[in-house]
Amino acid sequence: MNISDYLDQVRSKYSSGQATGHSYRAASEGFLQSIDPDFEIINDPKRSEGGIPDFLFQRDGLAFGWCEAKDIDKLVIKLKGYSVEQRKKLCTTERKL
């Protein structure tokens, strides 16, 4: 999926007026998977020491990245404290690996 197709899908969901952050996950997963088909993308993975991200990226069973999705209308700046806390958890988890 190219970026234009992804944005079209997101715009379509958003224009319904009924979309939430979860509404965009199928489009997001499709777009992210198109970047590298060898990635394994887990939507809503199990809780780990780093918390519960919206997406977990792994290859050959080894996690190498996480992604958090938010509503389009969400003011991300207001999530700053949350993001810092999540970053600390993930950094601590990475050091243990």
PDB file of N, CA and C in Angstrom:
ATOM      1  N   MET A   1       0.852  -1.169   0.000  1.00  0.00           N
ATOM      2  CA  MET A   1       0.000   0.000   0.000  1.00  0.00           C
ATOM      3  C   MET A   1       0.902   1.237   0.000  1.00  0.00           C
ATOM      4  N   ASN A   2       0.608   2.181  -0.859  1.00  0.00           N
ATOM      5  CA  ASN A   2       1.404   3.405  -0.852  1.00  0.00           C
ATOM      6  C   ASN A   2       0.789   4.430   0.106  1.00  0.00           C
ATOM      7  N   ILE A   3       1.517   5.493   0.362  1.00  0.00           N
ATOM      8  CA  ILE A   3       1.088   6.487   1.349  1.00  0.00           C
ATOM      9  C   ILE A   3      -0.225   7.152   0.935  1.00  0.00           C
ATOM     10  N   SER A   4      -0.424   7.338  -0.349  1.00  0.00           N
ATOM     11  CA  SER A   4      -1.656   7.956  -0.842  1.00  0.00           C
ATOM     12  C   SER A   4      -2.875   7.083  -0.526  1.00  0.00           C
ATOM     13  N   ASP A   5      -2.746   5.772  -0.754  1.00  0.00           N
ATOM     14  CA  ASP A   5      -3.841   4.842  -0.437  1.00  0.00           C
ATOM     15  C   ASP A   5      -4.128   4.836   1.061  1.00  0.00           C
ATOM     16  N   TYR A   6      -3.066   4.839   1.849  1.00  0.00           N
ATOM     17  CA  TYR A   6      -3.220   4.866   3.308  1.00  0.00           C
ATOM     18  C   TYR A   6      -3.980   6.117   3.743  1.00  0.00           C
ATOM     19  N   LEU A   7      -3.552   7.265   3.252  1.00  0.00           N
ATOM     20  CA  LEU A   7      -4.213   8.518   3.636  1.00  0.00           C
ATOM     21  C   LEU A   7      -5.662   8.557   3.164  1.00  0.00           C
ATOM     22  N   ASP A   8      -5.948   8.002   1.992  1.00  0.00           N
ATOM     23  CA  ASP A   8      -7.334   7.929   1.517  1.00  0.00           C
ATOM     24  C   ASP A   8      -8.193   7.105   2.472  1.00  0.00           C
ATOM     25  N   GLN A   9      -7.659   5.975   2.941  1.00  0.00           N
ATOM     26  CA  GLN A   9      -8.411   5.135   3.882  1.00  0.00           C
ATOM     27  C   GLN A   9      -8.649   5.859   5.203  1.00  0.00           C
ATOM     28  N   VAL A  10      -7.632   6.546   5.689  1.00  0.00           N
ATOM     29  CA  VAL A  10      -7.765   7.286   6.946  1.00  0.00           C
ATOM     30  C   VAL A  10      -8.782   8.410   6.788  1.00  0.00           C
ATOM     31  N   ARG A  11      -8.692   9.162   5.698  1.00  0.00           N
ATOM     32  CA  ARG A  11      -9.651  10.255   5.456  1.00  0.00           C
ATOM     33  C   ARG A  11     -11.074   9.731   5.381  1.00  0.00           C
ATOM     34  N   SER A  12     -11.251   8.602   4.734  1.00  0.00           N
ATOM     35  CA  SER A  12     -12.582   8.011   4.608  1.00  0.00           C
ATOM     36  C   SER A  12     -13.168   7.678   5.980  1.00  0.00           C
ATOM     37  N   LYS A  13     -12.377   7.043   6.831  1.00  0.00           N
ATOM     38  CA  LYS A  13     -12.843   6.717   8.193  1.00  0.00           C
ATOM     39  C   LYS A  13     -13.123   7.991   8.982  1.00  0.00           C
ATOM     40  N   TYR A  14     -12.203   8.943   8.904  1.00  0.00           N
ATOM     41  CA  TYR A  14     -12.329  10.188   9.666  1.00  0.00           C
ATOM     42  C   TYR A  14     -13.583  10.961   9.260  1.00  0.00           C
ATOM     43  N   SER A  15     -13.862  11.007   7.963  1.00  0.00           N
ATOM     44  CA  SER A  15     -15.006  11.785   7.474  1.00  0.00           C
ATOM     45  C   SER A  15     -16.347  11.200   7.912  1.00  0.00           C
ATOM     46  N   SER A  16     -16.353   9.961   8.380  1.00  0.00           N
ATOM     47  CA  SER A  16     -17.605   9.364   8.871  1.00  0.00           C
ATOM     48  C   SER A  16     -18.089  10.052  10.141  1.00  0.00           C
ATOM     49  N   GLY A  17     -17.165  10.688  10.858  1.00  0.00           N
ATOM     50  CA  GLY A  17     -17.528  11.327  12.119  1.00  0.00           C
ATOM     51  C   GLY A  17     -17.669  10.341  13.270  1.00  0.00           C
ATOM     52  N   GLN A  18     -17.456   9.074  13.008  1.00  0.00           N
ATOM     53  CA  GLN A  18     -17.622   8.030  14.020  1.00  0.00           C
ATOM     54  C   GLN A  18     -16.313   7.325  14.382  1.00  0.00           C
ATOM     55  N   ALA A  19     -15.231   7.740  13.764  1.00  0.00           N
ATOM     56  CA  ALA A  19     -13.955   7.030  13.923  1.00  0.00           C
ATOM     57  C   ALA A  19     -13.275   7.345  15.253  1.00  0.00           C
ATOM     58  N   THR A  20     -12.590   6.340  15.777  1.00  0.00           N
ATOM     59  CA  THR A  20     -11.730   6.490  16.955  1.00  0.00           C
ATOM     60  C   THR A  20     -10.329   6.027  16.550  1.00  0.00           C
ATOM     61  N   GLY A  21      -9.399   6.078  17.466  1.00  0.00           N
ATOM     62  CA  GLY A  21      -8.046   5.620  17.176  1.00  0.00           C
ATOM     63  C   GLY A  21      -8.012   4.189  16.659  1.00  0.00           C
ATOM     64  N   HIS A  22      -8.895   3.350  17.161  1.00  0.00           N
ATOM     65  CA  HIS A  22      -8.940   1.952  16.720  1.00  0.00           C
ATOM     66  C   HIS A  22      -9.412   1.830  15.269  1.00  0.00           C
ATOM     67  N   SER A  23     -10.191   2.785  14.808  1.00  0.00           N
ATOM     68  CA  SER A  23     -10.751   2.726  13.455  1.00  0.00           C
ATOM     69  C   SER A  23      -9.687   2.753  12.370  1.00  0.00           C
ATOM     70  N   TYR A  24      -8.542   3.326  12.670  1.00  0.00           N
ATOM     71  CA  TYR A  24      -7.483   3.493  11.674  1.00  0.00           C
ATOM     72  C   TYR A  24      -6.464   2.356  11.695  1.00  0.00           C
ATOM     73  N   ARG A  25      -6.627   1.431  12.605  1.00  0.00           N
ATOM     74  CA  ARG A  25      -5.594   0.401  12.782  1.00  0.00           C
ATOM     75  C   ARG A  25      -5.437  -0.525  11.588  1.00  0.00           C
ATOM     76  N   ALA A  26      -6.529  -0.899  10.936  1.00  0.00           N
ATOM     77  CA  ALA A  26      -6.411  -1.791   9.773  1.00  0.00           C
ATOM     78  C   ALA A  26      -5.602  -1.113   8.669  1.00  0.00           C
ATOM     79  N   ALA A  27      -5.906   0.155   8.404  1.00  0.00           N
ATOM     80  CA  ALA A  27      -5.150   0.895   7.385  1.00  0.00           C
ATOM     81  C   ALA A  27      -3.694   1.038   7.810  1.00  0.00           C
ATOM     82  N   SER A  28      -3.480   1.333   9.079  1.00  0.00           N
ATOM     83  CA  SER A  28      -2.112   1.497   9.582  1.00  0.00           C
ATOM     84  C   SER A  28      -1.329   0.198   9.461  1.00  0.00           C
ATOM     85  N   GLU A  29      -1.952  -0.901   9.843  1.00  0.00           N
ATOM     86  CA  GLU A  29      -1.268  -2.192   9.758  1.00  0.00           C
ATOM     87  C   GLU A  29      -0.929  -2.529   8.306  1.00  0.00           C
ATOM     88  N   GLY A  30      -1.872  -2.288   7.395  1.00  0.00           N
ATOM     89  CA  GLY A  30      -1.614  -2.552   5.978  1.00  0.00           C
ATOM     90  C   GLY A  30      -0.470  -1.724   5.434  1.00  0.00           C
ATOM     91  N   PHE A  31      -0.449  -0.443   5.807  1.00  0.00           N
ATOM     92  CA  PHE A  31       0.628   0.433   5.345  1.00  0.00           C
ATOM     93  C   PHE A  31       1.970   0.001   5.927  1.00  0.00           C
ATOM     94  N   LEU A  32       2.000  -0.242   7.227  1.00  0.00           N
ATOM     95  CA  LEU A  32       3.251  -0.645   7.873  1.00  0.00           C
ATOM     96  C   LEU A  32       3.758  -1.973   7.315  1.00  0.00           C
ATOM     97  N   GLN A  33       2.843  -2.905   7.045  1.00  0.00           N
ATOM     98  CA  GLN A  33       3.237  -4.203   6.492  1.00  0.00           C
ATOM     99  C   GLN A  33       3.830  -4.037   5.097  1.00  0.00           C
ATOM    100  N   SER A  34       3.322  -3.055   4.347  1.00  0.00           N
ATOM    101  CA  SER A  34       3.830  -2.846   2.987  1.00  0.00           C
ATOM    102  C   SER A  34       5.264  -2.316   2.974  1.00  0.00           C
ATOM    103  N   ILE A  35       5.710  -1.741   4.077  1.00  0.00           N
ATOM    104  CA  ILE A  35       7.081  -1.236   4.156  1.00  0.00           C
ATOM    105  C   ILE A  35       8.076  -2.385   4.078  1.00  0.00           C
ATOM    106  N   ASP A  36       7.774  -3.467   4.783  1.00  0.00           N
ATOM    107  CA  ASP A  36       8.633  -4.653   4.745  1.00  0.00           C
ATOM    108  C   ASP A  36       7.774  -5.870   5.069  1.00  0.00           C
ATOM    109  N   PRO A  37       7.433  -6.659   4.061  1.00  0.00           N
ATOM    110  CA  PRO A  37       6.573  -7.822   4.281  1.00  0.00           C
ATOM    111  C   PRO A  37       7.139  -8.851   5.261  1.00  0.00           C
ATOM    112  N   ASP A  38       8.443  -8.774   5.561  1.00  0.00           N
ATOM    113  CA  ASP A  38       9.039  -9.715   6.506  1.00  0.00           C
ATOM    114  C   ASP A  38       8.793  -9.328   7.963  1.00  0.00           C
ATOM    115  N   PHE A  39       8.331  -8.103   8.201  1.00  0.00           N
ATOM    116  CA  PHE A  39       7.965  -7.706   9.567  1.00  0.00           C
ATOM    117  C   PHE A  39       6.751  -8.505   9.997  1.00  0.00           C
ATOM    118  N   GLU A  40       6.723  -8.883  11.232  1.00  0.00           N
ATOM    119  CA  GLU A  40       5.491  -9.425  11.805  1.00  0.00           C
ATOM    120  C   GLU A  40       4.912  -8.298  12.652  1.00  0.00           C
ATOM    121  N   ILE A  41       3.701  -7.897  12.339  1.00  0.00           N
ATOM    122  CA  ILE A  41       3.059  -6.794  13.047  1.00  0.00           C
ATOM    123  C   ILE A  41       1.922  -7.362  13.876  1.00  0.00           C
ATOM    124  N   ILE A  42       2.000  -7.149  15.181  1.00  0.00           N
ATOM    125  CA  ILE A  42       0.978  -7.630  16.107  1.00  0.00           C
ATOM    126  C   ILE A  42       0.166  -6.429  16.569  1.00  0.00           C
ATOM    127  N   ASN A  43      -1.126  -6.446  16.270  1.00  0.00           N
ATOM    128  CA  ASN A  43      -2.040  -5.403  16.722  1.00  0.00           C
ATOM    129  C   ASN A  43      -2.520  -5.781  18.119  1.00  0.00           C
ATOM    130  N   ASP A  44      -2.405  -4.882  19.075  1.00  0.00           N
ATOM    131  CA  ASP A  44      -2.774  -5.124  20.476  1.00  0.00           C
ATOM    132  C   ASP A  44      -2.017  -6.308  21.084  1.00  0.00           C
ATOM    133  N   PRO A  45      -0.693  -6.220  21.143  1.00  0.00           N
ATOM    134  CA  PRO A  45       0.080  -7.315  21.744  1.00  0.00           C
ATOM    135  C   PRO A  45      -0.155  -7.417  23.250  1.00  0.00           C
ATOM    136  N   LYS A  46       0.297  -8.519  23.814  1.00  0.00           N
ATOM    137  CA  LYS A  46       0.177  -8.720  25.261  1.00  0.00           C
ATOM    138  C   LYS A  46       0.989  -7.675  26.011  1.00  0.00           C
ATOM    139  N   ARG A  47       0.584  -7.443  27.247  1.00  0.00           N
ATOM    140  CA  ARG A  47       1.302  -6.502  28.114  1.00  0.00           C
ATOM    141  C   ARG A  47       2.730  -7.002  28.327  1.00  0.00           C
ATOM    142  N   SER A  48       3.658  -6.045  28.332  1.00  0.00           N
ATOM    143  CA  SER A  48       5.050  -6.360  28.641  1.00  0.00           C
ATOM    144  C   SER A  48       5.545  -5.327  29.643  1.00  0.00           C
ATOM    145  N   GLU A  49       6.815  -5.387  29.970  1.00  0.00           N
ATOM    146  CA  GLU A  49       7.363  -4.415  30.913  1.00  0.00           C
ATOM    147  C   GLU A  49       7.267  -2.995  30.374  1.00  0.00           C
ATOM    148  N   GLY A  50       7.189  -2.855  29.066  1.00  0.00           N
ATOM    149  CA  GLY A  50       7.085  -1.541  28.444  1.00  0.00           C
ATOM    150  C   GLY A  50       5.667  -1.025  28.346  1.00  0.00           C
ATOM    151  N   GLY A  51       4.702  -1.793  28.801  1.00  0.00           N
ATOM    152  CA  GLY A  51       3.306  -1.370  28.743  1.00  0.00           C
ATOM    153  C   GLY A  51       2.547  -2.160  27.696  1.00  0.00           C
ATOM    154  N   ILE A  52       1.540  -1.515  27.133  1.00  0.00           N
ATOM    155  CA  ILE A  52       0.716  -2.154  26.110  1.00  0.00           C
ATOM    156  C   ILE A  52       0.685  -1.242  24.882  1.00  0.00           C
ATOM    157  N   PRO A  53       1.613  -1.403  23.955  1.00  0.00           N
ATOM    158  CA  PRO A  53       1.587  -0.571  22.747  1.00  0.00           C
ATOM    159  C   PRO A  53       0.447  -1.015  21.834  1.00  0.00           C
ATOM    160  N   ASP A  54       0.103  -0.179  20.879  1.00  0.00           N
ATOM    161  CA  ASP A  54      -0.940  -0.554  19.924  1.00  0.00           C
ATOM    162  C   ASP A  54      -0.423  -1.571  18.911  1.00  0.00           C
ATOM    163  N   PHE A  55       0.827  -1.427  18.528  1.00  0.00           N
ATOM    164  CA  PHE A  55       1.446  -2.365  17.593  1.00  0.00           C
ATOM    165  C   PHE A  55       2.812  -2.790  18.119  1.00  0.00           C
ATOM    166  N   LEU A  56       3.144  -4.039  17.867  1.00  0.00           N
ATOM    167  CA  LEU A  56       4.469  -4.582  18.163  1.00  0.00           C
ATOM    168  C   LEU A  56       5.046  -5.053  16.836  1.00  0.00           C
ATOM    169  N   PHE A  57       6.289  -4.697  16.558  1.00  0.00           N
ATOM    170  CA  PHE A  57       6.974  -5.143  15.350  1.00  0.00           C
ATOM    171  C   PHE A  57       8.021  -6.169  15.751  1.00  0.00           C
ATOM    172  N   GLN A  58       8.023  -7.287  15.042  1.00  0.00           N
ATOM    173  CA  GLN A  58       9.044  -8.290  15.316  1.00  0.00           C
ATOM    174  C   GLN A  58       9.433  -8.992  14.026  1.00  0.00           C
ATOM    175  N   ARG A  59      10.595  -9.599  14.099  1.00  0.00           N
ATOM    176  CA  ARG A  59      11.099 -10.408  12.995  1.00  0.00           C
ATOM    177  C   ARG A  59      11.731 -11.635  13.616  1.00  0.00           C
ATOM    178  N   ASP A  60      11.379 -12.791  13.125  1.00  0.00           N
ATOM    179  CA  ASP A  60      11.889 -14.055  13.656  1.00  0.00           C
ATOM    180  C   ASP A  60      11.665 -14.157  15.163  1.00  0.00           C
ATOM    181  N   GLY A  61      10.521 -13.650  15.627  1.00  0.00           N
ATOM    182  CA  GLY A  61      10.168 -13.750  17.040  1.00  0.00           C
ATOM    183  C   GLY A  61      10.849 -12.745  17.948  1.00  0.00           C
ATOM    184  N   LEU A  62      11.675 -11.856  17.394  1.00  0.00           N
ATOM    185  CA  LEU A  62      12.389 -10.866  18.196  1.00  0.00           C
ATOM    186  C   LEU A  62      11.769  -9.485  17.987  1.00  0.00           C
ATOM    187  N   ALA A  63      11.261  -8.907  19.083  1.00  0.00           N
ATOM    188  CA  ALA A  63      10.654  -7.577  19.007  1.00  0.00           C
ATOM    189  C   ALA A  63      11.725  -6.534  18.734  1.00  0.00           C
ATOM    190  N   PHE A  64      11.430  -5.622  17.803  1.00  0.00           N
ATOM    191  CA  PHE A  64      12.385  -4.550  17.522  1.00  0.00           C
ATOM    192  C   PHE A  64      11.736  -3.174  17.503  1.00  0.00           C
ATOM    193  N   GLY A  65      10.421  -3.099  17.696  1.00  0.00           N
ATOM    194  CA  GLY A  65       9.785  -1.787  17.702  1.00  0.00           C
ATOM    195  C   GLY A  65       8.351  -1.845  18.175  1.00  0.00           C
ATOM    196  N   TRP A  66       7.868  -0.691  18.577  1.00  0.00           N
ATOM    197  CA  TRP A  66       6.499  -0.550  19.058  1.00  0.00           C
ATOM    198  C   TRP A  66       5.912   0.703  18.440  1.00  0.00           C
ATOM    199  N   CYS A  67       4.598   0.768  18.369  1.00  0.00           N
ATOM    200  CA  CYS A  67       3.928   1.941  17.816  1.00  0.00           C
ATOM    201  C   CYS A  67       2.668   2.200  18.628  1.00  0.00           C
ATOM    202  N   GLU A  68       2.442   3.437  18.917  1.00  0.00           N
ATOM    203  CA  GLU A  68       1.250   3.865  19.635  1.00  0.00           C
ATOM    204  C   GLU A  68       0.423   4.711  18.672  1.00  0.00           C
ATOM    205  N   ALA A  69      -0.847   4.393  18.506  1.00  0.00           N
ATOM    206  CA  ALA A  69      -1.739   5.149  17.621  1.00  0.00           C
ATOM    207  C   ALA A  69      -2.700   5.982  18.462  1.00  0.00           C
ATOM    208  N   LYS A  70      -2.998   7.164  17.982  1.00  0.00           N
ATOM    209  CA  LYS A  70      -3.900   8.072  18.693  1.00  0.00           C
ATOM    210  C   LYS A  70      -4.979   8.569  17.748  1.00  0.00           C
ATOM    211  N   ASP A  71      -6.085   9.059  18.317  1.00  0.00           N
ATOM    212  CA  ASP A  71      -7.124   9.699  17.521  1.00  0.00           C
ATOM    213  C   ASP A  71      -6.520  10.892  16.789  1.00  0.00           C
ATOM    214  N   ILE A  72      -7.009  11.174  15.605  1.00  0.00           N
ATOM    215  CA  ILE A  72      -6.500  12.292  14.820  1.00  0.00           C
ATOM    216  C   ILE A  72      -6.701  13.608  15.557  1.00  0.00           C
ATOM    217  N   ASP A  73      -7.818  13.756  16.240  1.00  0.00           N
ATOM    218  CA  ASP A  73      -8.125  15.012  16.928  1.00  0.00           C
ATOM    219  C   ASP A  73      -7.437  15.150  18.276  1.00  0.00           C
ATOM    220  N   LYS A  74      -6.728  14.120  18.723  1.00  0.00           N
ATOM    221  CA  LYS A  74      -6.065  14.143  20.025  1.00  0.00           C
ATOM    222  C   LYS A  74      -4.916  15.140  20.008  1.00  0.00           C
ATOM    223  N   LEU A  75      -4.852  15.975  21.033  1.00  0.00           N
ATOM    224  CA  LEU A  75      -3.741  16.917  21.153  1.00  0.00           C
ATOM    225  C   LEU A  75      -2.558  16.166  21.757  1.00  0.00           C
ATOM    226  N   VAL A  76      -1.640  15.764  20.922  1.00  0.00           N
ATOM    227  CA  VAL A  76      -0.517  14.935  21.346  1.00  0.00           C
ATOM    228  C   VAL A  76       0.320  15.631  22.413  1.00  0.00           C
ATOM    229  N   ILE A  77       0.419  16.939  22.347  1.00  0.00           N
ATOM    230  CA  ILE A  77       1.213  17.671  23.337  1.00  0.00           C
ATOM    231  C   ILE A  77       0.692  17.415  24.751  1.00  0.00           C
ATOM    232  N   LYS A  78      -0.606  17.168  24.883  1.00  0.00           N
ATOM    233  CA  LYS A  78      -1.174  16.891  26.202  1.00  0.00           C
ATOM    234  C   LYS A  78      -0.807  15.495  26.689  1.00  0.00           C
ATOM    235  N   LEU A  79      -0.280  14.673  25.815  1.00  0.00           N
ATOM    236  CA  LEU A  79       0.124  13.315  26.180  1.00  0.00           C
ATOM    237  C   LEU A  79       1.590  13.261  26.582  1.00  0.00           C
ATOM    238  N   LYS A  80       2.222  14.408  26.666  1.00  0.00           N
ATOM    239  CA  LYS A  80       3.661  14.473  26.898  1.00  0.00           C
ATOM    240  C   LYS A  80       4.111  13.662  28.110  1.00  0.00           C
ATOM    241  N   GLY A  81       3.464  13.834  29.250  1.00  0.00           N
ATOM    242  CA  GLY A  81       3.844  13.090  30.446  1.00  0.00           C
ATOM    243  C   GLY A  81       3.698  11.595  30.253  1.00  0.00           C
ATOM    244  N   TYR A  82       2.624  11.190  29.599  1.00  0.00           N
ATOM    245  CA  TYR A  82       2.392   9.781  29.315  1.00  0.00           C
ATOM    246  C   TYR A  82       3.509   9.246  28.427  1.00  0.00           C
ATOM    247  N   SER A  83       3.839   9.991  27.401  1.00  0.00           N
ATOM    248  CA  SER A  83       4.871   9.542  26.469  1.00  0.00           C
ATOM    249  C   SER A  83       6.219   9.390  27.159  1.00  0.00           C
ATOM    250  N   VAL A  84       6.543  10.326  28.030  1.00  0.00           N
ATOM    251  CA  VAL A  84       7.809  10.246  28.764  1.00  0.00           C
ATOM    252  C   VAL A  84       7.830   8.992  29.621  1.00  0.00           C
ATOM    253  N   GLU A  85       6.729   8.725  30.307  1.00  0.00           N
ATOM    254  CA  GLU A  85       6.636   7.532  31.157  1.00  0.00           C
ATOM    255  C   GLU A  85       6.785   6.261  30.320  1.00  0.00           C
ATOM    256  N   GLN A  86       6.104   6.197  29.187  1.00  0.00           N
ATOM    257  CA  GLN A  86       6.205   5.028  28.321  1.00  0.00           C
ATOM    258  C   GLN A  86       7.634   4.863  27.803  1.00  0.00           C
ATOM    259  N   ARG A  87       8.260   5.967  27.411  1.00  0.00           N
ATOM    260  CA  ARG A  87       9.628   5.906  26.904  1.00  0.00           C
ATOM    261  C   ARG A  87      10.571   5.347  27.957  1.00  0.00           C
ATOM    262  N   LYS A  88      10.396   5.790  29.212  1.00  0.00           N
ATOM    263  CA  LYS A  88      11.241   5.289  30.300  1.00  0.00           C
ATOM    264  C   LYS A  88      11.062   3.788  30.472  1.00  0.00           C
ATOM    265  N   LYS A  89       9.813   3.322  30.420  1.00  0.00           N
ATOM    266  CA  LYS A  89       9.552   1.889  30.570  1.00  0.00           C
ATOM    267  C   LYS A  89      10.211   1.102  29.448  1.00  0.00           C
ATOM    268  N   LEU A  90      10.059   1.586  28.217  1.00  0.00           N
ATOM    269  CA  LEU A  90      10.630   0.869  27.079  1.00  0.00           C
ATOM    270  C   LEU A  90      12.148   0.867  27.123  1.00  0.00           C
ATOM    271  N   CYS A  91      12.753   1.979  27.506  1.00  0.00           N
ATOM    272  CA  CYS A  91      14.218   2.034  27.600  1.00  0.00           C
ATOM    273  C   CYS A  91      14.730   1.070  28.659  1.00  0.00           C
ATOM    274  N   THR A  92      14.034   0.994  29.770  1.00  0.00           N
ATOM    275  CA  THR A  92      14.418   0.064  30.833  1.00  0.00           C
ATOM    276  C   THR A  92      14.307  -1.370  30.335  1.00  0.00           C
ATOM    277  N   THR A  93      13.233  -1.661  29.613  1.00  0.00           N
ATOM    278  CA  THR A  93      13.034  -3.003  29.070  1.00  0.00           C
ATOM    279  C   THR A  93      14.143  -3.348  28.083  1.00  0.00           C
ATOM    280  N   GLU A  94      14.498  -2.408  27.205  1.00  0.00           N
ATOM    281  CA  GLU A  94      15.548  -2.655  26.220  1.00  0.00           C
ATOM    282  C   GLU A  94      16.885  -2.952  26.889  1.00  0.00           C
ATOM    283  N   ARG A  95      17.213  -2.246  27.953  1.00  0.00           N
ATOM    284  CA  ARG A  95      18.487  -2.482  28.646  1.00  0.00           C
ATOM    285  C   ARG A  95      18.542  -3.889  29.226  1.00  0.00           C
ATOM    286  N   LYS A  96      17.391  -4.413  29.640  1.00  0.00           N
ATOM    287  CA  LYS A  96      17.356  -5.759  30.219  1.00  0.00           C
ATOM    288  C   LYS A  96      17.584  -6.822  29.158  1.00  0.00           C
ATOM    289  N   LEU A  97      17.233  -6.512  27.910  1.00  0.00           N
ATOM    290  CA  LEU A  97      17.418  -7.479  26.832  1.00  0.00           C
ATOM    291  C   LEU A  97      18.887  -7.565  26.508  1.00  0.00           C
TER     292      LEU A  97
END
